[in-house]
XYZ file of C-alpha atoms in Angstrom:
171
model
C 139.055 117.773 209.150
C 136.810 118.499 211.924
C 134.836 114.650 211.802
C 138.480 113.355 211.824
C 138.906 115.499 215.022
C 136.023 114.450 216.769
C 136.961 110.482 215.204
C 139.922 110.638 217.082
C 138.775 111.911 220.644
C 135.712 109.712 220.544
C 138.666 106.174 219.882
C 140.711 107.745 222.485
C 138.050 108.071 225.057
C 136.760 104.351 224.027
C 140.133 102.520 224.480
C 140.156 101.189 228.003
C 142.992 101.818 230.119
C 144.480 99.618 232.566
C 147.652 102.007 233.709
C 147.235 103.701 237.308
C 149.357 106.463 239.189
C 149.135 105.391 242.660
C 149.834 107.344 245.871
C 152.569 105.962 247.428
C 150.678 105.212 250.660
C 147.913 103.520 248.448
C 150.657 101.277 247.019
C 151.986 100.686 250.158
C 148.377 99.203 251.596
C 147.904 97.437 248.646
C 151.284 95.493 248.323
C 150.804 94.937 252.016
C 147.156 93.649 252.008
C 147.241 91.366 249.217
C 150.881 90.052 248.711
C 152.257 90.329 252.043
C 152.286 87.056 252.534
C 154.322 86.334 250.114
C 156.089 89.253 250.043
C 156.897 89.999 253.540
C 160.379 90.965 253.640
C 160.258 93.232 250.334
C 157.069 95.268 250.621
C 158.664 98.096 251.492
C 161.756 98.119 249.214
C 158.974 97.365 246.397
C 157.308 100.326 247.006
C 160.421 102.514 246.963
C 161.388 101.244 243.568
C 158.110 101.860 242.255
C 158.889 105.517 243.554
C 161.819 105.735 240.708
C 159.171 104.971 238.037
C 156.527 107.353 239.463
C 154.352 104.887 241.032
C 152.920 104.677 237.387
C 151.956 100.833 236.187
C 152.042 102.719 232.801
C 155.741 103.418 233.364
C 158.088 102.116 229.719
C 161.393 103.463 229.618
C 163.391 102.638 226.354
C 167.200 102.673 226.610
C 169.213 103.511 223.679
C 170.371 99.646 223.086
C 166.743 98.674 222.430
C 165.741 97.341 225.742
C 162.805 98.075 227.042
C 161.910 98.599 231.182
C 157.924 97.945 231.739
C 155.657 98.840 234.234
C 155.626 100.371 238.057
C 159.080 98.485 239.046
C 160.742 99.031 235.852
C 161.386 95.075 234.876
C 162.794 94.089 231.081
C 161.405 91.312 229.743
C 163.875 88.955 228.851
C 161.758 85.735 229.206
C 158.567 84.016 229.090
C 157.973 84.133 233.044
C 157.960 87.579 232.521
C 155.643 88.929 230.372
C 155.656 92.498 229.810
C 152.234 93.071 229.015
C 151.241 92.248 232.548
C 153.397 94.839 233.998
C 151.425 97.071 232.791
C 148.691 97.049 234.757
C 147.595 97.066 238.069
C 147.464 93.803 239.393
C 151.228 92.766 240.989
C 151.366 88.824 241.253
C 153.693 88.881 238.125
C 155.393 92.003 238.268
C 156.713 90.677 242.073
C 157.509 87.300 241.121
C 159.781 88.565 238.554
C 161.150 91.774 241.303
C 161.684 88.702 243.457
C 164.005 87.174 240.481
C 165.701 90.300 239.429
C 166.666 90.756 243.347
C 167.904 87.587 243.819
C 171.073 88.599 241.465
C 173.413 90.095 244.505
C 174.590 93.188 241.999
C 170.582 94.508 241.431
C 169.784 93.838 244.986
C 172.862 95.760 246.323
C 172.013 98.374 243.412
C 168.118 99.084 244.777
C 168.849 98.378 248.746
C 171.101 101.629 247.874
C 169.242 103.759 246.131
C 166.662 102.705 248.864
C 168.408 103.355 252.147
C 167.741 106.562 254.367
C 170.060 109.089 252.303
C 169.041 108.407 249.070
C 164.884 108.995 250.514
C 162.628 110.346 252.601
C 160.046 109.529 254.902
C 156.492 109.468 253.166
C 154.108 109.446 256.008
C 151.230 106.869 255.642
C 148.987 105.760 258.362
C 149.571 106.430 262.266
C 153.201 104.740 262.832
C 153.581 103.840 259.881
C 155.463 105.566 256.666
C 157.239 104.404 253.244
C 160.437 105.606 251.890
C 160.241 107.707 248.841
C 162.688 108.430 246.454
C 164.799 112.143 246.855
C 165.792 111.576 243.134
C 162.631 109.877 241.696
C 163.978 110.516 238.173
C 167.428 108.822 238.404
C 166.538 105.514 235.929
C 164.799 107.697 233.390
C 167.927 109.893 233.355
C 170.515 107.159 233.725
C 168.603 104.350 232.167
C 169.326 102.270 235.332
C 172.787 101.405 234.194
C 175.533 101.561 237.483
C 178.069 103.596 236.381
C 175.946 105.984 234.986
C 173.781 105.887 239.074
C 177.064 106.748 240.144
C 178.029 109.435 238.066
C 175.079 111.246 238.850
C 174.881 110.734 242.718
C 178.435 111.871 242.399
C 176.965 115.108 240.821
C 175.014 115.474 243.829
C 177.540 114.883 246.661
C 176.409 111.213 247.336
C 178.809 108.411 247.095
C 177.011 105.039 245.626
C 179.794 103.012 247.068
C 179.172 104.356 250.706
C 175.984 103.488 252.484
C 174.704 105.998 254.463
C 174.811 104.292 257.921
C 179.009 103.919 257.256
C 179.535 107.133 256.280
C 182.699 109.004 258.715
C 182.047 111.971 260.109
């Protein structure tokens, strides 16, 4: 039982791992450095949705109807374009070509500008003037499987109406 044991430990340390759990300010720099260009105008809302998935490239999140969310922006594969495989990892080319495509459906942009704007995060400070905004409720897809009504139901449990963005808010 024991050589089984030691079997296993010795496999698990061999198998090469490609996940990473960035900082937020690492991921930040990164997204900025070497896909801004692309990029420009979603660097920062990239980073915050990578906040609801922990910042982890490892990130999988199986919802009860079989589908299956991959990788540090939590993207299904549904297609060829986007294979899930190389969400998994840590280099972003693919994972922000297909962020750019899920975004581009008004509903899931609405959705994420939302659960991205200033009461629904806070202000992770990065470099001098600079700072990303991190998620207050970092957990909310694992816990609602990213599915609207169910974003609702639990902002609702926490005061917050989803319908009513924070800057239109009456006193």
């Amino acid at each position: 039982m024991e050589v089984y044991k030691i079997a296993v430990i010795l496999c698990a340390i061999g198998v090469p791992s490609y996940s990473k759990v960035y900082h937020f300010c690492d991921l930040a720099k990164k997204l900025k450095l070497r896909y801004y260009q692309q990029y420009v105008q979603n660097v920062s809302l990239a980073t915050c949705i990578a906040g609801y998935r922990g910042y982890d490239t490892s990130h999988k999140l199986i919802h009860p109807d079989g589908r299956i969310y991959y990788g540090i922006f939590g993207l299904e594969s549904k297609n060829s374009y986007c294979n899930k495989y190389e969400f998994m990892n840590s280099y972003f080319a693919r994972d922000l070509e297909c962020l750019a495509a899920v975004l581009s459906e008004p509903r899931m942009h609405y959705m994420y500008e939302r659960l991205c704007a200033p009461d629904l995060t806070t202000r992770g400070e990065c470099w001098e003037n600079d700072y990303v905004l991190v998620p207050r409720f970092p957990d909310i897809f694992d816990e609602t499987y990213g599915e609207e009504d169910a974003i609702v139901r639990y902002l609702k449990t926490k005061g917050i109406d989803y319908n009513v963005p924070f800057g239109l808010r009456c006193p």
